[in-house]
């Protein structure tokens, strides 16, 4: 087993305190958006070995069969197939989508052949891998995920038009066009794509509409865009066709406009499912699913890739043609991760991906040990209390905030309660672990 030191990413949308408070560490004073745990070459964890610190990707490359096991090595090559991140959002992340494995390989090779530098702002593919992912809420967590039914989206754009009219302004042609498109008699993916394209390709017209829509909706909720109270009417949220979460969806427009003024993603949000997760709930994001995380603290698990195609809510490069070629425009239900608890006490989240499965084990003083589900390598993170991890080859005490890489040759791994002086013995320890899906 190897204790890990992990890399923090300080993106400006990140919380300054959430990850530190979760792990019991000292805040850095700046945003701490993500804590990467894994072997991605851009920010590999560093393993404490008897010979000194070694980047985890290097350690695995030097001992692939011992680290991964024969089956995982045969399926994924000499690399850890999953990556985990603690993600703490104080404001919205970019609207984004991830490619299929085939498209990632093809487009990565094309950018390599064209000599596009890996750190170029306009580069879209950082590696030849896909990036299916899931997010588990550790606090109340807000997100946008996939396209909602056309009728729902049309009703929300109609509510925006009503708010603009109530303010005494003229409804812009672009807004009428989007609403009319969504109400047309064509197959749903065609309607969604046309509405999406109209917004992302609208240029100055979209920017003007975003500003007007946000101002009108804020006024309808009795506020201006700076959040100051206004006298005035209240939006009619009982109008025909509006979804149950209409208020949250329309307030999201106002909030996103404050964060990203004039950005097309502000109104694209009305095309998407608005998701509110409670702690312990999780969604998964397959290739083509357009999404954005809005706020909250979560544990994100994904295939080991950093391929992101952005579609808005960002100042970074947006490759519109590649985005349109990658997005799945089919409306659908929010993809909730199936979950179950085994007879052994492992609580599992099992998205339909081969690269990973997530598990949670809670254990108290005096409890029997619990084995970790292990299909090859393991990443283990302690979020509260202290445990003893025990395998036939070694053991290690893991306390709150600590993480460890367990190679495949150390199997099985048992989680034992471990009492720490000064910590009440009735406080349960909680660990999360990621392994390859069975």
CSV table of C-alpha atoms in Angstrom, one decimal:
chain,number,residue,atom,x,y,z
A,1,UNK,CA,0.0,0.0,0.0
A,2,UNK,CA,1.2,3.5,-0.8
A,3,UNK,CA,0.1,6.7,1.0
A,4,UNK,CA,-0.7,9.4,-1.5
A,5,UNK,CA,-0.1,13.1,-1.8
A,6,UNK,CA,-2.6,14.6,-4.2
A,7,UNK,CA,-2.7,17.7,-6.4
A,8,UNK,CA,-5.1,20.6,-5.8
A,9,UNK,CA,-6.4,22.6,-8.8
A,10,UNK,CA,-7.2,26.2,-8.0
A,11,UNK,CA,-9.7,27.1,-10.7
A,12,UNK,CA,-11.5,30.4,-9.9
A,13,UNK,CA,-14.9,28.7,-9.6
A,14,UNK,CA,-13.7,26.6,-6.6
A,15,UNK,CA,-14.6,27.0,-3.0
A,16,UNK,CA,-11.9,28.4,-0.7
A,17,UNK,CA,-13.0,26.2,2.3
A,18,UNK,CA,-15.2,23.2,1.3
A,19,UNK,CA,-12.4,20.6,0.6
A,20,UNK,CA,-10.3,21.7,3.5
A,21,UNK,CA,-13.2,21.5,5.9
A,22,UNK,CA,-14.1,18.0,4.6
A,23,UNK,CA,-10.6,16.7,5.0
A,24,UNK,CA,-9.6,18.6,8.1
A,25,UNK,CA,-6.8,20.4,6.5
A,26,UNK,CA,-5.7,24.0,6.5
A,27,UNK,CA,-7.2,26.1,3.7
A,28,UNK,CA,-4.7,27.6,1.2
A,29,UNK,CA,-6.4,31.0,1.2
A,30,UNK,CA,-7.3,30.7,-2.5
A,31,UNK,CA,-9.9,28.7,-4.4
A,32,UNK,CA,-9.5,24.9,-4.0
A,33,UNK,CA,-11.7,23.6,-6.8
A,34,UNK,CA,-10.5,20.0,-7.3
A,35,UNK,CA,-8.3,17.5,-5.6
A,36,UNK,CA,-7.1,15.0,-8.1
A,37,UNK,CA,-6.5,11.4,-6.9
A,38,UNK,CA,-5.0,9.0,-9.5
A,39,UNK,CA,-2.4,8.6,-12.1
A,40,UNK,CA,-3.4,11.0,-14.9
A,41,UNK,CA,-0.1,12.4,-16.3
A,42,UNK,CA,-1.3,16.0,-16.0
A,43,UNK,CA,-1.6,15.9,-12.2
A,44,UNK,CA,-0.6,12.4,-10.9
A,45,UNK,CA,-0.8,11.7,-7.2
A,46,UNK,CA,2.6,11.0,-5.6
A,47,UNK,CA,3.1,7.7,-3.8
A,48,UNK,CA,5.3,7.3,-0.7
A,49,UNK,CA,7.5,4.3,-1.5
A,50,UNK,CA,10.4,2.9,0.5
A,51,UNK,CA,12.7,4.5,-2.1
A,52,UNK,CA,11.1,7.9,-1.8
A,53,UNK,CA,8.2,9.7,-3.4
A,54,UNK,CA,7.2,8.5,-6.9
A,55,UNK,CA,4.5,9.8,-9.2
A,56,UNK,CA,1.7,7.2,-9.3
A,57,UNK,CA,1.7,7.0,-13.1
A,58,UNK,CA,5.4,6.2,-13.0
A,59,UNK,CA,5.0,3.6,-10.3
A,60,UNK,CA,2.3,1.8,-12.3
A,61,UNK,CA,4.2,2.0,-15.5
A,62,UNK,CA,7.2,0.3,-13.8
A,63,UNK,CA,5.2,-2.5,-12.2
A,64,UNK,CA,2.0,-2.8,-14.4
A,65,UNK,CA,1.0,-6.3,-13.6
A,66,UNK,CA,1.6,-6.0,-9.8
A,67,UNK,CA,-0.2,-2.7,-9.7
A,68,UNK,CA,-3.2,-3.4,-12.0
A,69,UNK,CA,-3.5,-7.2,-12.2
A,70,UNK,CA,-3.5,-9.2,-15.4
A,71,UNK,CA,-7.2,-8.6,-16.3
A,72,UNK,CA,-7.1,-4.9,-15.9
A,73,UNK,CA,-3.8,-4.7,-17.7
A,74,UNK,CA,-5.2,-6.7,-20.6
A,75,UNK,CA,-8.3,-4.5,-20.8
A,76,UNK,CA,-6.8,-1.0,-20.3
A,77,UNK,CA,-3.0,-1.3,-20.8
A,78,UNK,CA,-0.4,-0.2,-18.4
A,79,UNK,CA,-2.3,2.7,-16.8
A,80,UNK,CA,-4.8,3.2,-14.0
A,81,UNK,CA,-8.2,3.3,-15.8
A,82,UNK,CA,-10.0,5.6,-13.4
A,83,UNK,CA,-9.4,9.0,-11.8
A,84,UNK,CA,-11.1,10.5,-8.8
A,85,UNK,CA,-11.6,14.1,-7.8
A,86,UNK,CA,-13.1,16.0,-4.9
A,87,UNK,CA,-14.9,18.8,-6.6
A,88,UNK,CA,-16.0,22.0,-4.7
A,89,UNK,CA,-18.0,24.5,-6.8
A,90,UNK,CA,-18.9,28.0,-5.5
A,91,UNK,CA,-20.0,28.9,-8.9
A,92,UNK,CA,-20.9,27.2,-12.1
A,93,UNK,CA,-18.3,25.1,-14.1
A,94,UNK,CA,-18.4,25.3,-17.9
A,95,UNK,CA,-21.1,23.8,-19.9
A,96,UNK,CA,-19.4,20.7,-21.3
A,97,UNK,CA,-19.5,17.4,-23.0
A,98,UNK,CA,-17.1,14.4,-23.3
A,99,UNK,CA,-16.4,12.4,-26.5
A,100,UNK,CA,-16.8,8.7,-27.2
A,101,UNK,CA,-13.6,6.6,-27.1
A,102,UNK,CA,-13.5,6.3,-30.9
A,103,UNK,CA,-13.9,10.0,-31.4
A,104,UNK,CA,-11.3,10.8,-28.7
A,105,UNK,CA,-8.7,8.5,-30.4
A,106,UNK,CA,-9.5,9.9,-33.9
A,107,UNK,CA,-9.4,13.6,-32.9
A,108,UNK,CA,-6.4,13.3,-30.6
A,109,UNK,CA,-4.4,11.7,-33.4
A,110,UNK,CA,-5.5,14.4,-35.8
A,111,UNK,CA,-4.4,17.2,-33.4
A,112,UNK,CA,-1.1,15.3,-32.8
A,113,UNK,CA,-0.5,15.0,-36.5
A,114,UNK,CA,-1.3,18.7,-37.0
A,115,UNK,CA,1.3,19.6,-34.3
A,116,UNK,CA,-1.1,21.4,-32.0
A,117,UNK,CA,0.7,22.0,-28.7
A,118,UNK,CA,-0.8,20.1,-25.8
A,119,UNK,CA,-1.1,23.4,-23.8
A,120,UNK,CA,-2.6,25.4,-26.7
A,121,UNK,CA,-5.7,27.3,-25.7
A,122,UNK,CA,-7.5,26.0,-28.8
A,123,UNK,CA,-6.6,22.4,-28.4
A,124,UNK,CA,-9.7,20.2,-27.7
A,125,UNK,CA,-8.2,16.7,-27.0
A,126,UNK,CA,-5.6,16.3,-24.3
A,127,UNK,CA,-5.4,12.4,-24.6
A,128,UNK,CA,-6.9,9.6,-26.7
A,129,UNK,CA,-9.4,8.4,-24.0
A,130,UNK,CA,-13.1,9.0,-23.4
A,131,UNK,CA,-14.3,10.4,-20.1
A,132,UNK,CA,-17.5,8.8,-18.8
A,133,UNK,CA,-18.0,10.1,-15.3
A,134,UNK,CA,-20.2,10.2,-12.2
A,135,UNK,CA,-20.7,12.7,-9.4
A,136,UNK,CA,-21.7,11.7,-5.9
A,137,UNK,CA,-23.1,14.6,-3.8
A,138,UNK,CA,-21.4,15.0,-0.4
A,139,UNK,CA,-23.4,18.2,0.3
A,140,UNK,CA,-26.6,19.5,-1.5
A,141,UNK,CA,-25.4,19.6,-5.1
A,142,UNK,CA,-26.9,21.5,-8.1
A,143,UNK,CA,-26.3,20.6,-11.7
A,144,UNK,CA,-27.5,20.7,-15.3
A,145,UNK,CA,-27.6,17.3,-17.0
A,146,UNK,CA,-28.8,16.3,-20.5
A,147,UNK,CA,-31.7,17.7,-22.4
A,148,UNK,CA,-35.2,18.0,-21.0
A,149,UNK,CA,-38.3,17.3,-23.0
A,150,UNK,CA,-39.0,19.9,-25.7
A,151,UNK,CA,-42.4,20.9,-24.3
A,152,UNK,CA,-40.9,21.7,-20.9
A,153,UNK,CA,-38.1,23.7,-22.5
A,154,UNK,CA,-40.6,25.6,-24.7
A,155,UNK,CA,-42.7,26.5,-21.6
A,156,UNK,CA,-39.6,27.9,-19.9
A,157,UNK,CA,-38.7,30.1,-22.9
A,158,UNK,CA,-42.3,31.2,-23.0
A,159,UNK,CA,-42.0,32.3,-19.3
A,160,UNK,CA,-38.9,34.3,-20.2
A,161,UNK,CA,-40.9,36.0,-23.0
A,162,UNK,CA,-43.7,36.8,-20.5
A,163,UNK,CA,-41.2,38.3,-18.1
A,164,UNK,CA,-39.7,40.5,-20.8
A,165,UNK,CA,-43.2,41.6,-21.9
A,166,UNK,CA,-44.1,42.4,-18.2
A,167,UNK,CA,-41.1,44.7,-18.0
A,168,UNK,CA,-42.4,46.7,-21.0
A,169,UNK,CA,-39.8,45.5,-23.5
A,170,UNK,CA,-40.2,43.9,-26.9
A,171,UNK,CA,-39.5,40.1,-27.1
A,172,UNK,CA,-36.4,39.6,-29.3
A,173,UNK,CA,-36.8,37.6,-32.5
A,174,UNK,CA,-34.2,35.0,-31.3
A,175,UNK,CA,-36.3,34.1,-28.3
A,176,UNK,CA,-39.4,33.7,-30.4
A,177,UNK,CA,-37.5,31.6,-32.9
A,178,UNK,CA,-36.2,29.3,-30.1
A,179,UNK,CA,-39.7,28.8,-28.6
A,180,UNK,CA,-41.3,28.2,-32.0
A,181,UNK,CA,-38.6,25.7,-32.9
A,182,UNK,CA,-39.2,23.7,-29.7
A,183,UNK,CA,-42.9,23.6,-30.5
A,184,UNK,CA,-42.4,22.4,-34.0
A,185,UNK,CA,-43.6,19.0,-35.3
A,186,UNK,CA,-40.2,17.2,-35.9
A,187,UNK,CA,-38.3,14.6,-34.1
A,188,UNK,CA,-37.1,15.8,-30.7
A,189,UNK,CA,-33.3,15.6,-31.4
A,190,UNK,CA,-33.7,17.8,-34.5
A,191,UNK,CA,-35.7,20.4,-32.5
A,192,UNK,CA,-33.2,20.5,-29.6
A,193,UNK,CA,-30.2,20.8,-32.0
A,194,UNK,CA,-31.8,23.7,-33.9
A,195,UNK,CA,-32.6,25.5,-30.7
A,196,UNK,CA,-29.1,24.9,-29.3
A,197,UNK,CA,-27.4,26.0,-32.5
A,198,UNK,CA,-29.5,29.2,-32.6
A,199,UNK,CA,-28.3,30.2,-29.2
A,200,UNK,CA,-24.6,29.2,-29.4
A,201,UNK,CA,-24.2,30.7,-32.9
A,202,UNK,CA,-26.3,33.8,-32.1
A,203,UNK,CA,-23.3,36.1,-31.4
A,204,UNK,CA,-24.4,39.6,-30.4
A,205,UNK,CA,-28.0,38.7,-30.7
A,206,UNK,CA,-27.6,36.0,-28.1
A,207,UNK,CA,-25.6,38.3,-25.8
A,208,UNK,CA,-28.4,40.9,-25.9
A,209,UNK,CA,-31.1,38.3,-25.3
A,210,UNK,CA,-29.2,36.9,-22.3
A,211,UNK,CA,-28.8,40.3,-20.7
A,212,UNK,CA,-32.5,41.2,-21.3
A,213,UNK,CA,-33.8,37.8,-20.1
A,214,UNK,CA,-31.8,37.9,-16.9
A,215,UNK,CA,-32.9,41.4,-16.2
A,216,UNK,CA,-36.5,40.6,-16.8
A,217,UNK,CA,-36.5,37.4,-14.7
A,218,UNK,CA,-34.6,39.1,-11.8
A,219,UNK,CA,-37.3,41.8,-11.8
A,220,UNK,CA,-40.0,39.1,-11.9
A,221,UNK,CA,-38.5,37.6,-8.8
A,222,UNK,CA,-38.4,41.1,-7.1
A,223,UNK,CA,-34.7,41.7,-7.5
A,224,UNK,CA,-32.3,43.4,-9.9
A,225,UNK,CA,-29.3,41.7,-11.3
A,226,UNK,CA,-27.2,42.9,-8.4
A,227,UNK,CA,-29.6,41.2,-6.0
A,228,UNK,CA,-31.2,44.4,-4.7
A,229,UNK,CA,-34.9,44.3,-3.8
A,230,UNK,CA,-37.3,45.8,-6.3
A,231,UNK,CA,-41.0,46.6,-6.1
A,232,UNK,CA,-42.9,44.8,-8.8
A,233,UNK,CA,-44.7,41.8,-10.0
A,234,UNK,CA,-44.0,38.1,-9.4
A,235,UNK,CA,-43.6,35.6,-12.2
A,236,UNK,CA,-46.6,33.3,-12.7
A,237,UNK,CA,-45.1,29.9,-12.1
A,238,UNK,CA,-48.4,28.2,-12.3
A,239,UNK,CA,-48.6,28.7,-16.1
A,240,UNK,CA,-49.6,25.7,-18.2
A,241,UNK,CA,-46.8,23.4,-19.1
A,242,UNK,CA,-44.1,24.7,-16.7
A,243,UNK,CA,-42.1,21.9,-15.0
A,244,UNK,CA,-42.2,21.4,-11.3
A,245,UNK,CA,-38.7,22.9,-11.0
A,246,UNK,CA,-39.5,25.9,-13.2
A,247,UNK,CA,-38.6,28.4,-10.4
A,248,UNK,CA,-35.2,26.8,-9.9
A,249,UNK,CA,-34.6,26.7,-13.6
A,250,UNK,CA,-35.5,30.4,-14.1
A,251,UNK,CA,-33.5,31.5,-11.1
A,252,UNK,CA,-30.5,29.6,-12.5
A,253,UNK,CA,-30.7,31.9,-15.6
A,254,UNK,CA,-30.4,34.9,-13.3
A,255,UNK,CA,-27.5,33.5,-11.3
A,256,UNK,CA,-25.6,32.3,-14.4
A,257,UNK,CA,-26.0,35.7,-16.0
A,258,UNK,CA,-24.4,37.3,-12.9
A,259,UNK,CA,-21.4,34.8,-13.2
A,260,UNK,CA,-21.1,34.8,-17.0
A,261,UNK,CA,-22.8,38.0,-18.5
A,262,UNK,CA,-23.9,37.6,-22.0
A,263,UNK,CA,-22.8,33.9,-22.3
A,264,UNK,CA,-25.0,31.7,-24.5
A,265,UNK,CA,-24.8,28.9,-21.9
A,266,UNK,CA,-27.1,31.1,-19.6
A,267,UNK,CA,-30.1,30.4,-21.9
A,268,UNK,CA,-28.9,26.9,-23.0
A,269,UNK,CA,-29.5,26.0,-19.4
A,270,UNK,CA,-33.2,26.1,-20.0
A,271,UNK,CA,-32.9,23.3,-22.5
A,272,UNK,CA,-31.3,21.1,-19.9
A,273,UNK,CA,-32.6,19.0,-16.9
A,274,UNK,CA,-32.1,21.0,-13.7
A,275,UNK,CA,-30.9,18.6,-11.0
A,276,UNK,CA,-30.8,18.9,-7.2
A,277,UNK,CA,-28.9,16.1,-5.5
A,278,UNK,CA,-28.9,15.4,-1.8
A,279,UNK,CA,-25.8,13.8,-0.1
A,280,UNK,CA,-25.5,10.2,-1.2
A,281,UNK,CA,-27.3,10.7,-4.5
A,282,UNK,CA,-25.3,10.4,-7.7
A,283,UNK,CA,-25.7,10.9,-11.5
A,284,UNK,CA,-23.6,9.6,-14.3
A,285,UNK,CA,-22.6,11.4,-17.5
A,286,UNK,CA,-22.0,9.2,-20.6
A,287,UNK,CA,-20.3,10.4,-23.8
A,288,UNK,CA,-22.4,13.1,-25.5
A,289,UNK,CA,-24.2,14.2,-22.3
A,290,UNK,CA,-24.0,18.0,-22.0
A,291,UNK,CA,-23.8,19.1,-18.4
A,292,UNK,CA,-22.6,21.7,-16.0
A,293,UNK,CA,-22.1,21.5,-12.2
A,294,UNK,CA,-23.5,24.6,-10.6
A,295,UNK,CA,-22.6,24.4,-6.9
A,296,UNK,CA,-21.8,22.0,-4.1
A,297,UNK,CA,-19.2,19.5,-2.9
A,298,UNK,CA,-19.0,16.1,-4.5
A,299,UNK,CA,-16.8,13.1,-5.2
A,300,UNK,CA,-16.3,12.8,-9.0
A,301,UNK,CA,-15.1,9.5,-10.5
A,302,UNK,CA,-14.3,9.1,-14.2
A,303,UNK,CA,-12.2,7.3,-16.8
A,304,UNK,CA,-8.7,8.7,-16.6
A,305,UNK,CA,-9.0,11.5,-19.2
A,306,UNK,CA,-9.1,15.3,-19.3
A,307,UNK,CA,-10.9,15.6,-22.6
A,308,UNK,CA,-13.5,18.4,-22.3
A,309,UNK,CA,-15.4,20.1,-25.1
A,310,UNK,CA,-16.9,23.3,-23.7
A,311,UNK,CA,-20.2,24.8,-24.8
A,312,UNK,CA,-20.6,27.9,-22.7
A,313,UNK,CA,-20.3,29.4,-19.2
A,314,UNK,CA,-16.6,29.9,-19.8
A,315,UNK,CA,-13.9,32.3,-21.0
A,316,UNK,CA,-12.0,29.4,-22.5
A,317,UNK,CA,-12.0,28.1,-26.1
A,318,UNK,CA,-15.3,26.9,-27.5
A,319,UNK,CA,-14.9,24.7,-30.6
A,320,UNK,CA,-18.5,24.9,-31.9
A,321,UNK,CA,-18.2,22.5,-34.8
A,322,UNK,CA,-16.6,19.8,-32.6
A,323,UNK,CA,-19.1,20.4,-29.9
A,324,UNK,CA,-22.0,19.9,-32.3
A,325,UNK,CA,-20.5,16.7,-33.6
A,326,UNK,CA,-20.1,15.3,-30.1
A,327,UNK,CA,-23.3,16.3,-28.2
A,328,UNK,CA,-26.2,13.8,-27.9
A,329,UNK,CA,-29.3,15.9,-28.6
A,330,UNK,CA,-31.8,13.3,-27.5
A,331,UNK,CA,-33.9,14.5,-24.6
A,332,UNK,CA,-34.1,12.1,-21.7
A,333,UNK,CA,-34.4,11.4,-18.0
A,334,UNK,CA,-31.6,12.3,-15.6
A,335,UNK,CA,-29.2,9.3,-15.5
A,336,UNK,CA,-29.2,8.3,-11.8
A,337,UNK,CA,-26.5,6.0,-10.7
A,338,UNK,CA,-27.8,2.6,-9.5
A,339,UNK,CA,-26.9,1.9,-5.9
A,340,UNK,CA,-27.1,-1.0,-3.5
A,341,UNK,CA,-25.6,-2.3,-0.2
A,342,UNK,CA,-24.0,-5.8,-0.2
A,343,UNK,CA,-24.4,-8.4,2.6
A,344,UNK,CA,-20.8,-7.5,3.5
A,345,UNK,CA,-21.6,-3.9,4.3
A,346,UNK,CA,-20.2,-2.2,1.1
A,347,UNK,CA,-22.5,0.5,-0.3
A,348,UNK,CA,-21.9,0.6,-4.0
A,349,UNK,CA,-22.6,3.0,-6.8
A,350,UNK,CA,-22.4,1.2,-10.1
A,351,UNK,CA,-22.7,3.3,-13.3
A,352,UNK,CA,-22.7,1.5,-16.6
A,353,UNK,CA,-19.0,2.0,-17.3
A,354,UNK,CA,-16.3,-0.6,-17.3
A,355,UNK,CA,-13.6,1.6,-15.8
A,356,UNK,CA,-14.8,2.1,-12.2
A,357,UNK,CA,-17.2,1.3,-9.4
A,358,UNK,CA,-17.5,3.4,-6.2
A,359,UNK,CA,-18.0,2.1,-2.7
A,360,UNK,CA,-18.5,3.5,0.8
A,361,UNK,CA,-17.8,1.7,4.0
A,362,UNK,CA,-18.8,3.0,7.4
A,363,UNK,CA,-17.4,1.2,10.5
A,364,UNK,CA,-17.5,1.9,14.2
A,365,UNK,CA,-15.3,0.8,17.1
A,366,UNK,CA,-16.0,-2.8,18.0
A,367,UNK,CA,-17.5,-3.6,14.5
A,368,UNK,CA,-16.3,-6.6,12.5
A,369,UNK,CA,-13.9,-5.8,9.7
A,370,UNK,CA,-15.4,-5.2,6.2
A,371,UNK,CA,-13.7,-6.3,3.0
A,372,UNK,CA,-13.3,-3.8,0.2
A,373,UNK,CA,-14.7,-4.8,-3.2
A,374,UNK,CA,-11.6,-5.1,-5.3
A,375,UNK,CA,-11.2,-5.8,-9.0
A,376,UNK,CA,-7.5,-5.1,-9.5
A,377,UNK,CA,-6.2,-1.8,-8.1
A,378,UNK,CA,-7.9,0.3,-5.4
A,379,UNK,CA,-7.9,4.0,-4.4
A,380,UNK,CA,-9.1,4.6,-0.9
A,381,UNK,CA,-10.0,7.9,0.7
A,382,UNK,CA,-10.9,8.5,4.4
A,383,UNK,CA,-13.5,11.2,5.1
A,384,UNK,CA,-14.0,10.7,8.8
A,385,UNK,CA,-12.5,8.8,11.7
A,386,UNK,CA,-9.6,6.4,11.3
A,387,UNK,CA,-9.4,2.8,10.0
A,388,UNK,CA,-6.8,0.1,9.6
A,389,UNK,CA,-6.4,-1.2,6.1
A,390,UNK,CA,-5.1,-4.8,6.2
A,391,UNK,CA,-4.0,-7.1,3.3
A,392,UNK,CA,-1.9,-10.3,3.3
A,393,UNK,CA,1.1,-8.2,2.3
A,394,UNK,CA,0.9,-5.0,4.5
A,395,UNK,CA,-1.3,-2.8,6.6
A,396,UNK,CA,-1.7,0.9,7.0
A,397,UNK,CA,-3.7,3.3,9.3
A,398,UNK,CA,-5.7,5.7,7.3
A,399,UNK,CA,-7.2,8.7,9.0
A,400,UNK,CA,-9.5,11.6,7.9
A,401,UNK,CA,-8.2,13.3,4.8
A,402,UNK,CA,-5.7,10.5,4.0
A,403,UNK,CA,-5.7,8.5,0.8
A,404,UNK,CA,-3.9,5.4,-0.4
A,405,UNK,CA,-3.2,3.4,-3.5
A,406,UNK,CA,-3.5,-0.4,-3.1
A,407,UNK,CA,-2.0,-2.5,-5.9
A,408,UNK,CA,-3.8,-5.5,-7.3
A,409,UNK,CA,-1.4,-7.9,-5.7
A,410,UNK,CA,-2.6,-6.8,-2.2
A,411,UNK,CA,-5.9,-8.6,-2.2
A,412,UNK,CA,-8.1,-8.9,-0.2
A,413,UNK,CA,-8.1,-5.7,1.8
A,414,UNK,CA,-10.0,-5.6,5.0
A,415,UNK,CA,-11.2,-2.4,6.7
A,416,UNK,CA,-10.9,-2.6,10.5
A,417,UNK,CA,-12.0,0.0,13.1
A,418,UNK,CA,-9.1,2.0,14.5
A,419,UNK,CA,-9.5,4.1,17.7
A,420,UNK,CA,-7.5,7.3,17.8
A,421,UNK,CA,-6.8,9.1,21.1
A,422,UNK,CA,-8.9,12.1,21.5
A,423,UNK,CA,-11.6,11.0,19.0
A,424,UNK,CA,-14.8,9.7,20.6
A,425,UNK,CA,-15.0,5.9,20.0
A,426,UNK,CA,-18.7,6.2,19.0
A,427,UNK,CA,-17.8,8.3,16.0
A,428,UNK,CA,-17.9,6.1,12.9
A,429,UNK,CA,-15.2,6.1,10.3
A,430,UNK,CA,-16.2,6.5,6.7
A,431,UNK,CA,-14.0,5.6,3.7
A,432,UNK,CA,-14.7,5.7,0.0
A,433,UNK,CA,-12.9,3.3,-2.4
A,434,UNK,CA,-12.7,3.1,-6.2
A,435,UNK,CA,-11.9,0.0,-8.1
A,436,UNK,CA,-12.5,-1.3,-11.6
A,437,UNK,CA,-16.0,-2.5,-12.4
A,438,UNK,CA,-16.4,-6.3,-12.2
